[in-house]
mmCIF file of C-alpha atoms and ligand atoms in Angstrom:
data_model
loop_
_atom_site.group_PDB
_atom_site.id
_atom_site.type_symbol
_atom_site.label_atom_id
_atom_site.label_comp_id
_atom_site.label_asym_id
_atom_site.label_seq_id
_atom_site.Cartn_x
_atom_site.Cartn_y
_atom_site.Cartn_z
ATOM 1 C CA UNK A 23 -26.610 -20.894 0.703
ATOM 2 C CA UNK A 24 -28.251 -18.634 3.654
ATOM 3 C CA UNK A 25 -31.069 -15.256 2.392
ATOM 4 C CA UNK A 26 -27.963 -13.112 2.805
ATOM 5 C CA UNK A 27 -25.159 -14.704 0.592
ATOM 6 C CA UNK A 28 -27.936 -15.054 -1.683
ATOM 7 C CA UNK A 29 -27.920 -11.746 -2.093
ATOM 8 C CA UNK A 30 -25.230 -10.045 -1.650
ATOM 9 C CA UNK A 31 -23.862 -7.826 -4.667
ATOM 10 C CA UNK A 32 -20.228 -7.301 -4.321
ATOM 11 C CA UNK A 33 -19.661 -3.800 -4.558
ATOM 12 C CA UNK A 34 -17.116 -2.119 -7.053
ATOM 13 C CA UNK A 35 -17.159 1.473 -5.140
ATOM 14 C CA UNK A 36 -15.602 -1.004 -2.032
ATOM 15 C CA UNK A 37 -13.077 -2.244 -4.474
ATOM 16 C CA UNK A 38 -14.576 -5.817 -3.269
ATOM 17 C CA UNK A 39 -12.358 -8.077 -5.593
ATOM 18 C CA UNK A 40 -12.652 -11.822 -3.540
ATOM 19 C CA UNK A 41 -10.128 -13.990 -3.680
ATOM 20 C CA UNK A 42 -11.672 -17.415 -5.018
ATOM 21 C CA UNK A 43 -8.495 -19.633 -5.193
ATOM 22 C CA UNK A 44 -7.674 -21.595 -1.809
ATOM 23 C CA UNK A 45 -4.335 -22.378 -2.541
ATOM 24 C CA UNK A 46 -3.739 -18.231 -2.727
ATOM 25 C CA UNK A 47 -5.326 -17.670 0.308
ATOM 26 C CA UNK A 48 -3.076 -20.412 1.996
ATOM 27 C CA UNK A 49 0.330 -18.884 0.328
ATOM 28 C CA UNK A 50 -0.552 -15.172 1.210
ATOM 29 C CA UNK A 51 -0.860 -16.667 5.191
ATOM 30 C CA UNK A 52 2.271 -18.649 4.839
ATOM 31 C CA UNK A 53 4.166 -15.908 2.922
ATOM 32 C CA UNK A 54 3.570 -13.441 5.163
ATOM 33 C CA UNK A 55 5.189 -15.358 7.683
ATOM 34 C CA UNK A 56 2.990 -14.621 10.360
ATOM 35 C CA UNK A 57 3.211 -16.916 13.891
ATOM 36 C CA UNK A 58 1.104 -18.371 17.098
ATOM 37 C CA UNK A 59 2.330 -15.326 18.919
ATOM 38 C CA UNK A 60 1.362 -12.741 16.484
ATOM 39 C CA UNK A 61 -1.173 -9.623 16.797
ATOM 40 C CA UNK A 62 -2.674 -9.717 13.080
ATOM 41 C CA UNK A 63 -4.783 -6.576 11.657
ATOM 42 C CA UNK A 64 -6.800 -7.690 8.528
ATOM 43 C CA UNK A 65 -8.283 -4.479 6.437
ATOM 44 C CA UNK A 66 -11.217 -4.937 4.632
ATOM 45 C CA UNK A 67 -11.497 -8.706 6.019
ATOM 46 C CA UNK A 68 -15.176 -8.953 3.173
ATOM 47 C CA UNK A 69 -16.393 -12.758 3.397
ATOM 48 C CA UNK A 70 -13.863 -13.725 5.875
ATOM 49 C CA UNK A 71 -11.967 -16.134 3.198
ATOM 50 C CA UNK A 72 -8.485 -14.846 4.168
ATOM 51 C CA UNK A 73 -9.106 -14.090 7.875
ATOM 52 C CA UNK A 74 -9.454 -17.891 8.568
ATOM 53 C CA UNK A 75 -6.372 -18.647 7.102
ATOM 54 C CA UNK A 76 -4.882 -15.459 9.374
ATOM 55 C CA UNK A 77 -6.500 -17.189 12.150
ATOM 56 C CA UNK A 78 -5.257 -20.583 12.151
ATOM 57 C CA UNK A 79 -2.058 -18.876 12.191
ATOM 58 C CA UNK A 80 -2.138 -16.410 14.747
ATOM 59 C CA UNK A 81 -2.648 -15.080 17.926
ATOM 60 C CA UNK A 82 -5.383 -13.395 17.208
ATOM 61 C CA UNK A 83 -6.731 -11.355 14.299
ATOM 62 C CA UNK A 84 -8.759 -7.790 14.020
ATOM 63 C CA UNK A 85 -10.769 -7.185 11.412
ATOM 64 C CA UNK A 86 -11.607 -3.714 10.291
ATOM 65 C CA UNK A 87 -14.168 -3.796 7.378
ATOM 66 C CA UNK A 88 -16.300 -0.916 6.137
ATOM 67 C CA UNK A 89 -19.502 -2.359 4.292
ATOM 68 C CA UNK A 90 -21.882 -3.524 7.440
ATOM 69 C CA UNK A 91 -24.111 -6.002 4.890
ATOM 70 C CA UNK A 92 -21.351 -8.520 5.300
ATOM 71 C CA UNK A 93 -20.936 -8.240 8.758
ATOM 72 C CA UNK A 94 -23.603 -11.533 9.483
ATOM 73 C CA UNK A 95 -21.676 -13.427 6.942
ATOM 74 C CA UNK A 96 -18.185 -12.771 8.159
ATOM 75 C CA UNK A 97 -19.990 -13.088 11.967
ATOM 76 C CA UNK A 98 -21.517 -16.786 10.803
ATOM 77 C CA UNK A 99 -18.659 -18.061 8.706
ATOM 78 C CA UNK A 100 -15.828 -17.560 11.332
ATOM 79 C CA UNK A 101 -18.093 -18.150 14.162
ATOM 80 C CA UNK A 102 -16.125 -21.277 14.906
ATOM 81 C CA UNK A 103 -12.935 -18.699 16.290
ATOM 82 C CA UNK A 104 -12.537 -17.392 19.789
ATOM 83 C CA UNK A 105 -9.307 -15.507 18.588
ATOM 84 C CA UNK A 106 -11.540 -12.959 16.700
ATOM 85 C CA UNK A 107 -12.477 -9.412 16.763
ATOM 86 C CA UNK A 108 -14.630 -7.786 13.666
ATOM 87 C CA UNK A 109 -15.309 -4.191 13.748
ATOM 88 C CA UNK A 110 -17.375 -2.759 10.820
ATOM 89 C CA UNK A 111 -15.791 1.038 10.065
ATOM 90 C CA UNK A 112 -13.678 2.977 7.807
ATOM 91 C CA UNK A 113 -10.397 1.693 8.847
ATOM 92 C CA UNK A 114 -9.161 5.309 7.074
ATOM 93 C CA UNK A 115 -10.785 6.959 10.116
ATOM 94 C CA UNK A 116 -11.425 4.609 12.944
ATOM 95 C CA UNK A 117 -9.575 5.453 16.170
ATOM 96 C CA UNK A 118 -6.470 3.682 16.054
ATOM 97 C CA UNK A 119 -5.902 3.222 19.954
ATOM 98 C CA UNK A 120 -9.595 1.727 19.956
ATOM 99 C CA UNK A 121 -7.483 -1.605 17.930
ATOM 100 C CA UNK A 122 -4.582 -0.872 20.707
ATOM 101 C CA UNK A 123 -6.769 -1.546 22.947
ATOM 102 C CA UNK A 124 -8.889 -4.530 21.763
ATOM 103 C CA UNK A 125 -5.777 -6.182 21.431
ATOM 104 C CA UNK A 126 -4.208 -5.043 24.674
ATOM 105 C CA UNK A 127 -7.432 -6.878 26.208
ATOM 106 C CA UNK A 128 -5.738 -10.187 24.748
ATOM 107 C CA UNK A 129 -2.195 -9.789 26.209
ATOM 108 C CA UNK A 130 -0.652 -7.427 23.370
ATOM 109 C CA UNK A 131 2.359 -5.132 25.309
ATOM 110 C CA UNK A 132 2.763 -1.849 23.721
ATOM 111 C CA UNK A 133 6.061 -2.225 25.102
ATOM 112 C CA UNK A 134 7.372 -4.950 23.664
ATOM 113 C CA UNK A 135 4.918 -5.866 20.908
ATOM 114 C CA UNK A 136 3.879 -5.066 17.564
ATOM 115 C CA UNK A 137 1.543 -5.680 14.983
ATOM 116 C CA UNK A 138 1.534 -7.294 11.404
ATOM 117 C CA UNK A 139 -1.187 -6.579 9.307
ATOM 118 C CA UNK A 140 -2.129 -8.196 6.097
ATOM 119 C CA UNK A 141 -5.254 -7.572 3.729
ATOM 120 C CA UNK A 142 -5.980 -7.692 0.296
ATOM 121 C CA UNK A 143 -6.314 -3.980 0.094
ATOM 122 C CA UNK A 144 -9.212 -2.239 -1.755
ATOM 123 C CA UNK A 145 -7.583 -0.608 -4.340
ATOM 124 C CA UNK A 146 -9.440 2.774 -4.212
ATOM 125 C CA UNK A 147 -7.830 3.623 -1.001
ATOM 126 C CA UNK A 148 -4.898 1.594 -1.531
ATOM 127 C CA UNK A 149 -2.026 4.634 -1.383
ATOM 128 C CA UNK A 150 -3.620 6.510 1.474
ATOM 129 C CA UNK A 151 -4.363 2.591 3.678
ATOM 130 C CA UNK A 152 -0.156 2.154 2.775
ATOM 131 C CA UNK A 153 0.826 5.855 3.984
ATOM 132 C CA UNK A 154 -1.081 5.196 7.034
ATOM 133 C CA UNK A 155 0.607 1.792 7.633
ATOM 134 C CA UNK A 156 4.134 3.221 7.482
ATOM 135 C CA UNK A 157 3.227 5.428 9.373
ATOM 136 C CA UNK A 158 2.025 4.016 12.175
ATOM 137 C CA UNK A 159 5.178 2.637 14.679
ATOM 138 C CA UNK A 160 2.917 0.340 16.473
ATOM 139 C CA UNK A 161 3.077 -2.057 13.189
ATOM 140 C CA UNK A 162 5.774 -3.444 12.610
ATOM 141 C CA UNK A 163 5.595 -5.646 8.873
ATOM 142 C CA UNK A 164 2.751 -5.769 6.400
ATOM 143 C CA UNK A 165 1.808 -7.879 3.416
ATOM 144 C CA UNK A 166 -0.169 -6.394 1.038
ATOM 145 C CA UNK A 167 -2.198 -7.518 -1.923
ATOM 146 C CA UNK A 168 -2.004 -4.525 -3.776
ATOM 147 C CA UNK A 169 -2.514 -3.867 -8.023
ATOM 148 C CA UNK A 170 0.638 -5.695 -10.057
ATOM 149 C CA UNK A 171 1.332 -2.090 -10.874
ATOM 150 C CA UNK A 172 1.698 -0.362 -7.683
ATOM 151 C CA UNK A 173 3.627 -3.918 -6.649
ATOM 152 C CA UNK A 174 6.169 -2.620 -9.436
ATOM 153 C CA UNK A 175 6.337 0.567 -7.855
ATOM 154 C CA UNK A 176 6.952 0.446 -4.492
ATOM 155 C CA UNK A 177 9.902 -2.481 -5.220
ATOM 156 C CA UNK A 178 11.496 -0.412 -8.251
ATOM 157 C CA UNK A 179 15.047 0.125 -8.122
ATOM 158 C CA UNK A 180 17.195 3.640 -9.026
ATOM 159 C CA UNK A 181 17.437 4.327 -12.917
ATOM 160 C CA UNK A 182 13.936 2.453 -13.852
ATOM 161 C CA UNK A 183 10.388 3.981 -15.257
ATOM 162 C CA UNK A 184 9.149 2.400 -12.218
ATOM 163 C CA UNK A 185 10.680 4.074 -9.573
ATOM 164 C CA UNK A 186 9.932 7.240 -7.664
ATOM 165 C CA UNK A 187 8.280 8.753 -4.653
ATOM 166 C CA UNK A 188 5.838 5.456 -3.214
ATOM 167 C CA UNK A 189 9.714 3.580 -4.025
ATOM 168 C CA UNK A 190 11.277 6.178 -1.108
ATOM 169 C CA UNK A 191 8.844 6.734 0.869
ATOM 170 C CA UNK A 192 8.589 2.862 1.211
ATOM 171 C CA UNK A 193 12.338 2.684 1.040
ATOM 172 C CA UNK A 194 12.446 5.096 3.815
ATOM 173 C CA UNK A 195 10.098 3.474 6.387
ATOM 174 C CA UNK A 196 10.458 -0.662 5.674
ATOM 175 C CA UNK A 197 12.333 -2.792 3.581
ATOM 176 C CA UNK A 198 10.314 -4.234 0.602
ATOM 177 C CA UNK A 199 10.066 -7.457 -1.596
ATOM 178 C CA UNK A 200 7.778 -8.855 -3.972
ATOM 179 C CA UNK A 201 6.151 -11.968 -2.813
ATOM 180 C CA UNK A 202 4.293 -13.342 -5.639
ATOM 181 C CA UNK A 203 2.405 -11.763 -9.280
ATOM 182 C CA UNK A 204 -1.985 -13.005 -8.289
ATOM 183 C CA UNK A 205 -3.217 -13.418 -12.089
ATOM 184 C CA UNK A 206 -6.663 -11.407 -11.899
ATOM 185 C CA UNK A 207 -8.731 -15.100 -12.683
ATOM 186 C CA UNK A 208 -7.862 -15.727 -8.585
ATOM 187 C CA UNK A 209 -10.823 -12.971 -8.274
ATOM 188 C CA UNK A 210 -14.319 -12.858 -7.922
ATOM 189 C CA UNK A 211 -15.453 -10.606 -9.621
ATOM 190 C CA UNK A 212 -12.444 -10.921 -11.854
ATOM 191 C CA UNK A 213 -10.609 -7.220 -12.031
ATOM 192 C CA UNK A 214 -9.150 -5.497 -14.957
ATOM 193 C CA UNK A 215 -5.441 -5.899 -14.407
ATOM 194 C CA UNK A 216 -3.177 -8.667 -12.346
ATOM 195 C CA UNK A 217 -2.232 -8.084 -8.605
ATOM 196 C CA UNK A 218 0.421 -9.221 -6.420
ATOM 197 C CA UNK A 219 1.996 -9.379 -2.982
ATOM 198 C CA UNK A 220 4.244 -7.377 -1.743
ATOM 199 C CA UNK A 221 5.934 -7.250 2.121
ATOM 200 C CA UNK A 222 7.358 -4.313 4.309
ATOM 201 C CA UNK A 223 9.147 -4.745 6.899
ATOM 202 C CA UNK A 224 9.785 -1.815 8.844
ATOM 203 C CA UNK A 225 13.352 -0.879 9.692
ATOM 204 C CA UNK A 226 14.085 -1.349 13.589
ATOM 205 C CA UNK A 227 14.328 2.518 14.781
ATOM 206 C CA UNK A 228 11.297 3.668 12.752
ATOM 207 C CA UNK A 229 9.302 1.578 15.323
ATOM 208 C CA UNK A 230 11.807 1.685 18.007
ATOM 209 C CA UNK A 231 8.545 2.455 20.408
ATOM 210 C CA UNK A 232 10.822 4.107 23.694
ATOM 211 C CA UNK A 233 11.838 6.758 21.001
ATOM 212 C CA UNK A 234 9.117 9.507 20.831
ATOM 213 C CA UNK A 235 9.830 10.682 17.681
ATOM 214 C CA UNK A 236 8.436 7.725 15.646
ATOM 215 C CA UNK A 237 5.305 9.110 17.001
ATOM 216 C CA UNK A 238 5.566 12.630 14.880
ATOM 217 C CA UNK A 239 7.494 11.652 12.139
ATOM 218 C CA UNK A 240 5.127 13.678 9.625
ATOM 219 C CA UNK A 241 6.713 16.276 12.594
ATOM 220 C CA UNK A 242 10.061 15.786 12.129
ATOM 221 C CA UNK A 243 11.965 18.953 10.304
ATOM 222 C CA UNK A 244 14.629 16.193 8.890
ATOM 223 C CA UNK A 245 11.966 14.383 7.238
ATOM 224 C CA UNK A 246 9.794 16.739 5.725
ATOM 225 C CA UNK A 247 13.555 18.622 3.944
ATOM 226 C CA UNK A 248 13.811 15.404 2.734
ATOM 227 C CA UNK A 249 10.712 14.795 1.238
ATOM 228 C CA UNK A 250 10.400 18.085 0.370
ATOM 229 C CA UNK A 251 13.663 17.310 -1.891
ATOM 230 C CA UNK A 252 12.433 14.619 -3.636
ATOM 231 C CA UNK A 253 9.192 15.628 -4.613
ATOM 232 C CA UNK A 254 10.895 18.291 -6.100
ATOM 233 C CA UNK A 255 12.931 16.066 -7.827
ATOM 234 C CA UNK A 256 10.850 14.163 -9.297
ATOM 235 C CA UNK A 257 8.055 17.085 -10.273
ATOM 236 C CA UNK A 258 9.588 17.090 -13.962
ATOM 237 C CA UNK A 259 11.141 13.700 -14.017
ATOM 238 C CA UNK A 260 12.130 13.749 -17.424
ATOM 239 C CA UNK A 261 14.504 16.671 -16.782
ATOM 240 C CA UNK A 262 18.160 16.791 -15.531
ATOM 241 C CA UNK A 263 17.675 16.466 -11.455
ATOM 242 C CA UNK A 264 19.420 20.034 -11.311
ATOM 243 C CA UNK A 265 16.700 21.746 -13.479
ATOM 244 C CA UNK A 266 13.897 20.317 -11.485
ATOM 245 C CA UNK A 267 15.588 21.398 -7.805
ATOM 246 C CA UNK A 268 16.513 25.088 -9.329
ATOM 247 C CA UNK A 269 12.952 25.824 -11.235
ATOM 248 C CA UNK A 270 10.750 23.370 -8.692
ATOM 249 C CA UNK A 271 12.616 23.915 -5.209
ATOM 250 C CA UNK A 272 14.234 26.692 -5.484
ATOM 251 C CA UNK A 273 17.834 25.928 -5.007
ATOM 252 C CA UNK A 274 20.592 27.182 -5.995
ATOM 253 C CA UNK A 275 22.481 26.083 -8.936
ATOM 254 C CA UNK A 276 26.323 26.489 -8.334
ATOM 255 C CA UNK A 277 25.406 25.526 -4.360
ATOM 256 C CA UNK A 278 23.666 22.071 -6.281
ATOM 257 C CA UNK A 279 26.793 21.938 -8.227
ATOM 258 C CA UNK A 280 28.909 21.973 -5.831
ATOM 259 C CA UNK A 281 26.938 19.391 -3.821
ATOM 260 C CA UNK A 282 26.807 17.105 -6.657
ATOM 261 C CA UNK A 283 30.429 17.246 -7.471
ATOM 262 C CA UNK A 284 31.266 16.085 -3.452
ATOM 263 C CA UNK A 285 29.156 12.934 -4.015
ATOM 264 C CA UNK A 286 30.318 11.895 -7.115
ATOM 265 C CA UNK A 287 27.268 12.428 -8.768
ATOM 266 C CA UNK A 288 27.194 13.039 -12.253
ATOM 267 C CA UNK A 289 25.807 16.826 -13.500
ATOM 268 C CA UNK A 290 23.329 15.458 -16.451
ATOM 269 C CA UNK A 291 21.720 12.598 -13.337
ATOM 270 C CA UNK A 292 17.427 12.499 -13.547
ATOM 271 C CA UNK A 293 16.149 12.083 -10.310
ATOM 272 C CA UNK A 294 15.790 8.649 -10.186
ATOM 273 C CA UNK A 295 18.914 7.710 -10.394
ATOM 274 C CA UNK A 296 19.723 8.542 -6.846
ATOM 275 C CA UNK A 297 18.778 5.801 -4.065
ATOM 276 C CA UNK A 298 17.076 7.670 -0.917
ATOM 277 C CA UNK A 299 20.911 6.904 0.995
ATOM 278 C CA UNK A 300 22.241 9.527 -2.031
ATOM 279 C CA UNK A 301 19.046 12.196 -1.580
ATOM 280 C CA UNK A 302 20.142 11.343 2.164
ATOM 281 C CA UNK A 303 23.858 12.776 1.372
ATOM 282 C CA UNK A 304 22.526 15.586 -1.119
ATOM 283 C CA UNK A 305 20.509 17.381 1.145
ATOM 284 C CA UNK A 306 23.189 17.147 3.871
ATOM 285 C CA UNK A 307 25.499 18.410 2.026
ATOM 286 C CA UNK A 308 23.399 21.291 0.789
ATOM 287 C CA UNK A 309 22.269 21.911 4.224
ATOM 288 C CA UNK A 310 25.906 22.344 5.246
ATOM 289 C CA UNK A 311 26.736 24.378 2.342
ATOM 290 C CA UNK A 312 23.888 27.492 3.491
HETATM 291 N N1 SAM B 430 -10.238 -9.853 1.785
HETATM 292 C C1 SAM B 430 -10.554 -10.258 1.173
HETATM 293 C C2 SAM B 430 -10.420 -11.281 0.627
HETATM 294 O O1 SAM B 430 -9.285 -11.251 0.287
HETATM 295 O O2 SAM B 430 -10.919 -12.075 -0.256
HETATM 296 C C3 SAM B 430 -11.867 -9.022 0.430
HETATM 297 C C4 SAM B 430 -10.692 -8.011 -0.272
HETATM 298 S S1 SAM B 430 -11.491 -7.121 -0.782
HETATM 299 C C5 SAM B 430 -9.889 -6.503 -2.192
HETATM 300 C C6 SAM B 430 -11.196 -5.252 0.053
HETATM 301 C C7 SAM B 430 -12.282 -5.115 0.910
HETATM 302 O O3 SAM B 430 -12.116 -3.932 2.021
HETATM 303 C C8 SAM B 430 -13.389 -5.325 0.727
HETATM 304 O O4 SAM B 430 -14.056 -6.553 1.909
HETATM 305 C C9 SAM B 430 -14.485 -3.959 1.246
HETATM 306 O O5 SAM B 430 -15.739 -4.285 1.725
HETATM 307 C C10 SAM B 430 -13.271 -3.259 2.453
HETATM 308 N N2 SAM B 430 -12.624 -1.981 2.276
HETATM 309 C C11 SAM B 430 -13.291 -1.017 1.780
HETATM 310 N N3 SAM B 430 -12.853 -0.184 1.554
HETATM 311 C C12 SAM B 430 -12.576 -0.354 3.419
HETATM 312 C C13 SAM B 430 -12.263 0.660 4.314
HETATM 313 N N4 SAM B 430 -12.374 2.473 3.710
HETATM 314 N N5 SAM B 430 -12.302 0.172 5.717
HETATM 315 C C14 SAM B 430 -12.030 -1.237 5.566
HETATM 316 N N6 SAM B 430 -12.478 -1.688 4.681
HETATM 317 C C15 SAM B 430 -12.684 -1.654 3.733
#
């Protein structure tokens, strides 16, 4: 064992729970569906165990790791690979244009190619990272290890306790599926809860780079109106939807009831009963009535 390996201490505050199950590493890489044509981004490579499996299956991997003390270990473990770039940075603040430029040096064409992300995410910033990845039109697919409870919220169906703003936001950008549940015993150090791997396949219009709107989706008025309606709907999720929308959203009760009737929604429904399409229909009916 090299000195830096012996001296390495996992940093809890950086979410450093490393995968120690070899079969799991291979399974994640297999299930991600990446192939030799793919440009892969890994967030938080840690000691490089998953990175190695990704390198074996892809055209190239760019790995962004915040912890400087992991650099010698990571570089040494993966020194035999030429198709790897390691960047020591905080993914949340790192300029994505640099990632694109690095891939471009390896043949990436912005007009044709997309990036696939595979990562065992640091749990303390899971939502922030997922949000950034969803909004990024260069990224077409993500295979992400998250806490089991977060995974259940991502893939939830209407009507359940887990269904909410996170589900609808993931549905807006992508088709999601639960790939596997992972026991906490597969990590070192062992976390308190189990994990799960979720796959996101972005909708074609969300990653259509010939459409300028995809780069500014947060500023798109329809998107902003839709998510302000959804946020108001879930702000009091135990109440009837109509009451939440009147109390928090500031909508007019008569307008709402007419829009409900037009879309065949029961007057007593709650926020969790509507699908993303239902919310889109509701917004469009309300807007027409105004
Ligand atoms: N990929 C390794 C594995 O699967 O065993 C390690 C995964 S561990 C759950 C999360 C990794 O993300 C850690 O190596 C941690 O240092 C890194 N990390 C935490 N915050 C980060 C950030 N803001 N940007 C990049 N990496 C980060």
